[in-house]
XYZ file of C-alpha atoms in Angstrom:
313
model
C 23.173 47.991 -7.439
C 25.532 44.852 -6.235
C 23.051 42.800 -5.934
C 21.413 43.258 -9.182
C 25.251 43.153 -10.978
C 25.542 39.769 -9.418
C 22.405 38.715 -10.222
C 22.887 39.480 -14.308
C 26.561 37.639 -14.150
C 24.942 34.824 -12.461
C 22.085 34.696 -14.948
C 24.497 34.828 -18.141
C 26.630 32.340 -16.656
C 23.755 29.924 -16.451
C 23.081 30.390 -20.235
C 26.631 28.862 -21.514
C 26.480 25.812 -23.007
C 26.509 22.646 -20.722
C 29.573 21.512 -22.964
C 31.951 24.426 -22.709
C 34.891 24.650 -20.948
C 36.972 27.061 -18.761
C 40.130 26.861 -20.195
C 41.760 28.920 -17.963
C 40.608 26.815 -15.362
C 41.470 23.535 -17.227
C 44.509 24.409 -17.430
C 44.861 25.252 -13.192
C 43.393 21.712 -13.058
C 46.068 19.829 -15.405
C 48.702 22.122 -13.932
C 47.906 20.568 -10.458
C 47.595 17.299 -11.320
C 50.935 17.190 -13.283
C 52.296 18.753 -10.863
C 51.125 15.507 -8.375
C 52.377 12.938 -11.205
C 54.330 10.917 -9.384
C 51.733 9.843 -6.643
C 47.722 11.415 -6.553
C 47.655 10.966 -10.412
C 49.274 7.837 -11.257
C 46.992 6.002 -7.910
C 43.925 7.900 -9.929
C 44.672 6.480 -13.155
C 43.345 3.273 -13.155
C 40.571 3.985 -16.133
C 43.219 5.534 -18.222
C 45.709 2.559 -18.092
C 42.820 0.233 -19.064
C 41.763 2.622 -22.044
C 45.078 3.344 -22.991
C 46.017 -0.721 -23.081
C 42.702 -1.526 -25.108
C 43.304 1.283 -27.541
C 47.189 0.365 -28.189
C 45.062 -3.422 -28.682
C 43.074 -1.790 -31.459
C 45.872 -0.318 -33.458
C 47.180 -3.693 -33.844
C 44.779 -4.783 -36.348
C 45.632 -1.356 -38.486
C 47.431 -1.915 -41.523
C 50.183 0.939 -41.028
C 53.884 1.887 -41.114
C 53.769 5.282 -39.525
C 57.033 7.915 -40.092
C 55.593 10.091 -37.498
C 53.292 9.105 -34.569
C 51.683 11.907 -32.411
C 50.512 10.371 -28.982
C 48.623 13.834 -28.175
C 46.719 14.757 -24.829
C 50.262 12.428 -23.531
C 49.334 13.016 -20.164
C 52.380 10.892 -18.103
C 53.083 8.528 -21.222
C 50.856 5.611 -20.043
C 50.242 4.906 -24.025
C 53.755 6.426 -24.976
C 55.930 2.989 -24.495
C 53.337 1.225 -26.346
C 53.406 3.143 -29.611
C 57.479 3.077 -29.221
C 56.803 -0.907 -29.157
C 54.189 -0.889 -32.194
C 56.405 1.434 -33.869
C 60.185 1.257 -33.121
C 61.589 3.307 -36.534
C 58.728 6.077 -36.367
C 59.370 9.551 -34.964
C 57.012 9.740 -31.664
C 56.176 12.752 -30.260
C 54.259 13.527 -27.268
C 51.899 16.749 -26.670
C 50.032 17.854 -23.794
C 48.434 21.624 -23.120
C 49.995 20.713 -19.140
C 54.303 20.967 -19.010
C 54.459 18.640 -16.522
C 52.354 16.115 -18.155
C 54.274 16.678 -21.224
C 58.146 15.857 -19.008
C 56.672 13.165 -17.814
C 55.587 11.521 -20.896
C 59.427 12.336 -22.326
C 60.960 10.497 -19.524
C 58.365 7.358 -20.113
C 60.094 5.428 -22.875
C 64.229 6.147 -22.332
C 66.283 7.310 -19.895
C 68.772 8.451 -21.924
C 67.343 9.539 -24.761
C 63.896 12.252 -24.851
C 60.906 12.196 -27.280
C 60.329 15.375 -28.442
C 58.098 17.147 -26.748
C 55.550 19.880 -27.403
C 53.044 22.179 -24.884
C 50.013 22.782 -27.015
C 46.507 23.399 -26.821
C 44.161 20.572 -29.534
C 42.298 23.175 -31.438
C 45.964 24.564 -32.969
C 48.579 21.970 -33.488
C 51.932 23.310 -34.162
C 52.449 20.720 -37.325
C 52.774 21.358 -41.081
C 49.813 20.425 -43.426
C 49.666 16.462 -44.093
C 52.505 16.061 -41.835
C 51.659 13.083 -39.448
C 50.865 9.391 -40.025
C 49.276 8.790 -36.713
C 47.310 10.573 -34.171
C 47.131 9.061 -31.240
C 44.521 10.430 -28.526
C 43.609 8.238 -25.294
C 40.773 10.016 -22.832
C 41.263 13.957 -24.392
C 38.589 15.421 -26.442
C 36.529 16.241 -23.490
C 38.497 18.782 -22.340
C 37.648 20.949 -25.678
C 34.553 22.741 -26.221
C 34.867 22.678 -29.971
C 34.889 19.479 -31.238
C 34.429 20.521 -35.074
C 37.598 22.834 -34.503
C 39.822 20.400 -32.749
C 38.910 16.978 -35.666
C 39.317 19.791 -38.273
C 42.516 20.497 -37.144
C 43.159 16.766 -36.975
C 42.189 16.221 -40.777
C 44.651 18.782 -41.750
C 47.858 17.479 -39.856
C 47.271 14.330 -41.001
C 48.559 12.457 -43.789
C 45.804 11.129 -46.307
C 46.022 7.648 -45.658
C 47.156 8.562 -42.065
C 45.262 7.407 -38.601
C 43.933 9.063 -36.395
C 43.153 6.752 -32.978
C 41.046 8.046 -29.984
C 39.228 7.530 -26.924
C 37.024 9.759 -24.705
C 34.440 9.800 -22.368
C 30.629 9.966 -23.187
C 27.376 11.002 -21.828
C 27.299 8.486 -19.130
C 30.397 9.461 -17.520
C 29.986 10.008 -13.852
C 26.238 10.087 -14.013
C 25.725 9.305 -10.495
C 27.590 12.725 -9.289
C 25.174 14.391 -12.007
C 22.452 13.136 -10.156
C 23.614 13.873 -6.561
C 24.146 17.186 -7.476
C 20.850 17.768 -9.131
C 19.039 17.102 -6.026
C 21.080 20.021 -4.396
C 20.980 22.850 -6.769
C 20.956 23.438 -10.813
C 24.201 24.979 -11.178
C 26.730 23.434 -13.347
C 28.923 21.124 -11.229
C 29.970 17.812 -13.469
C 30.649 18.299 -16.939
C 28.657 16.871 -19.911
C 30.173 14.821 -22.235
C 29.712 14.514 -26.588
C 27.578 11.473 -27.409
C 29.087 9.282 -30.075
C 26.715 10.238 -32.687
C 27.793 13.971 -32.529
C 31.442 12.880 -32.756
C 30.926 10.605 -36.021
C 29.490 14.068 -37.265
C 32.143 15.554 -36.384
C 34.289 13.223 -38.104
C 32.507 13.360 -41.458
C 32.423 17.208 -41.376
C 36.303 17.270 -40.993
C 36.340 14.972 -44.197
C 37.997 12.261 -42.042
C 37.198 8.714 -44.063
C 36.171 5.384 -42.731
C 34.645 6.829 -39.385
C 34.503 3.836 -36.836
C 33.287 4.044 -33.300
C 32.229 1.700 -30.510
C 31.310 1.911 -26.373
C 32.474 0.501 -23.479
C 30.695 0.859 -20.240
C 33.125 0.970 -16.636
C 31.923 1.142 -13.466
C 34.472 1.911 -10.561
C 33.235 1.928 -7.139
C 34.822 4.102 -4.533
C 35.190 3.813 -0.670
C 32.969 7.155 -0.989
C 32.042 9.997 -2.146
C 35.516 11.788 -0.572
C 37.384 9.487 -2.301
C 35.771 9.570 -5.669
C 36.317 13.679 -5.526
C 39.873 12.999 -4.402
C 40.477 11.074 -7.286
C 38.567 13.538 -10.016
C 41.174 16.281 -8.669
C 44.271 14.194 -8.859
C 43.249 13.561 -12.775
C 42.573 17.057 -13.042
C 38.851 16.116 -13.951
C 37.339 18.527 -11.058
C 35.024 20.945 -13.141
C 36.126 23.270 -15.211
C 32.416 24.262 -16.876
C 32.461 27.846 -17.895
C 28.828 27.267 -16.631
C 29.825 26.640 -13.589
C 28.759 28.352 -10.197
C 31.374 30.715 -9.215
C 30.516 30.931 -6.001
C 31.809 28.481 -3.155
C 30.139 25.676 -2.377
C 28.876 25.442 1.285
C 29.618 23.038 3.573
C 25.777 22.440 4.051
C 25.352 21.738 -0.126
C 28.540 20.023 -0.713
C 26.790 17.713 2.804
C 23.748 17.191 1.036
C 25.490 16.272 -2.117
C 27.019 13.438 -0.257
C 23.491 12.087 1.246
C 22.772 11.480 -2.052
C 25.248 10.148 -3.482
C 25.600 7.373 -0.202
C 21.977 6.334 -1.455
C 23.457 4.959 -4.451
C 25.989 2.537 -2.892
C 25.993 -1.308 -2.723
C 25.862 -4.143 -0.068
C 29.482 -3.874 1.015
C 29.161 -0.199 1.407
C 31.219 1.293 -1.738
C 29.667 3.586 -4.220
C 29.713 3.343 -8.124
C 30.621 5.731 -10.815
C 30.311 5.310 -14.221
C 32.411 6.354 -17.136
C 31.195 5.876 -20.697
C 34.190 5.311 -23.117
C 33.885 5.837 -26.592
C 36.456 3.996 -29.070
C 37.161 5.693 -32.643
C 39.010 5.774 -35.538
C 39.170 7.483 -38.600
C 41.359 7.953 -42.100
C 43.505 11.063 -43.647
C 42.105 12.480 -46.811
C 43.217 14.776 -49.716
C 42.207 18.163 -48.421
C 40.080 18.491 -51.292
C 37.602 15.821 -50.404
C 34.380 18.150 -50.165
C 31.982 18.086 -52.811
C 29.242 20.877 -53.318
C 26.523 20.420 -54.950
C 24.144 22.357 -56.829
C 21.971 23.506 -54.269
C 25.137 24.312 -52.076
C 25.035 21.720 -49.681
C 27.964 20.026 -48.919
C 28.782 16.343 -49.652
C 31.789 14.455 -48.073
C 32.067 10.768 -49.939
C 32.691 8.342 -47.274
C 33.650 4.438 -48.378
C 31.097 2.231 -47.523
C 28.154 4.365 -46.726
C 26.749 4.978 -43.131
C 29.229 5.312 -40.331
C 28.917 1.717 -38.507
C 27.640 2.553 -35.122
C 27.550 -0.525 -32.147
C 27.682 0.017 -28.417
C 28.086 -2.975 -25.754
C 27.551 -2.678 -21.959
């Protein structure tokens, strides 16, 4: 009878969507990794710095003199002392679903004086209606499940007119684990990401305006495999798949993994991985943006047609 229990748990756990995530395990991850702030996750960061930097970059070129700037998903405040330099007179606040991530980010821009400061999840922000000017989120969104939810959410705290600024990581991400890992076993093991398609739908659901989105292609190269892993956990990036096997992984798979992965690496030894970054922004409406139509569908008028879509390797 065991055997048969564990056998239908193991078979409805293979049926989740690819794309969901375990928050109560996300939030063991981020716990951990906050919790290693000052060393493991600021020697991990690399990627995030670079994102964080060419996203601040982009927000120069927005017309806009925010009263209250969001930077949400804060993680240690490596974007929170550039918004205080874009915006010195705007109220900045910094959010993270991890405490520790969240007292970090506080402590990033004064000594003397802490940003306010909030724990929250993405798909319930804790702000009034139309309350925000900017929404600022750097290498986030993939830790939510429900995308439509969490932009949703997003279109109602901010201001019409407002901004909302964000970054995260795309199909591509860390394909080269994927692979290693499919040549062991078909459980669940690296998480999939949103392409950038789904996300402009997303967008345009939410009655967001002016969609805008654009790739960028990184490829890191690790020591090995070890190290690669060593950095996913000090991130907090180790999976967190609902779909994932619950089981421990034996030395023998987690061996072969490895063989697989070494296959992949270059001349001087190192092996790559790849992280897909997508770059997006999009505008506050009225709240009363949707129009229906006779036959019930639902129309959301966007300025200037299609959403412009452009990747670059």
């Amino acid at each position: 009878m065991g055997g048969k229990m564990w056998q239908h748990e193991r078979m409805q756990t293979s049926q989740l969507d690819p794309l969901l995530v375990d928050n109560r395990a996300l939030n063991r991850r981020l716990t951990r990794a906050a919790h290693a702030t000052a060393n493991s996750f600021a020697d991990a960061a690399v990627l995030h710095r670079e994102v964080a930097k060419r996203l601040l970059e982009r927000l120069e070129f927005i017309k806009l003199q925010p009263k209250r700037v969001l930077d949400l998903g804060c993680g240690t405040g490596l974007a929170t002392p550039g918004l205080r330099r874009l915006y010195p007179k705007a109220q900045l606040m910094v959010a993270d679903q991890a405490p520790g991530f969240v007292r970090a980010a506080r402590k990033s821009v004064s000594r003397w004086r802490r940003l306010p400061g909030l724990v929250t999840g993405l798909n319930r922000l804790p702000f009034a209606t139309s309350s925000v000017d900017l929404i600022f989120s750097s290498l986030v969104l993939h830790r939510i499940s429900d995308l439509a939810t969490t932009v949703r959410e997003f279109q109602r705290v901010l201001t019409p007119g407002g901004v909302l600024m964000f970054a995260t990581f795309g199909p591509d991400t860390l394909k080269e684990l994927r692979a290693a890992w499919a040549t062991v076993d078909n459980a669940g093991h690296v998480q999939s990401f949103v392409d950038m398609h789904d996300i402009g739908d997303a967008l345009v659901g939410a009655r967001l305006a002016d969609p805008v989105m654009d790739l960028d292609h990184f490829t890191l190269t690790y020591a090995g495999v070890d190290a690669l892993i060593k950095d996913l956990s000090a991130l907090g990036f180790r999976n967190v798949l609902a779909a994932r096997d619950q089981g421990l992984t034996t030395p023998r798979r987690l061996q072969a993994m490895r063989a697989a992965y070494q296959q992949q690496q270059d001349s001087a030894g190192r092996v790559p991985a790849t992280w897909e970054v997508a770059y997006g922004h999009a505008w506050g409406t009225e709240g009363q943006a949707q129009i229906k139509s006779e036959t019930g569908e639902v129309h959301v008028p966007i300025a200037g047609g299609a959403i412009p879509r452009r990747s670059s390797e």
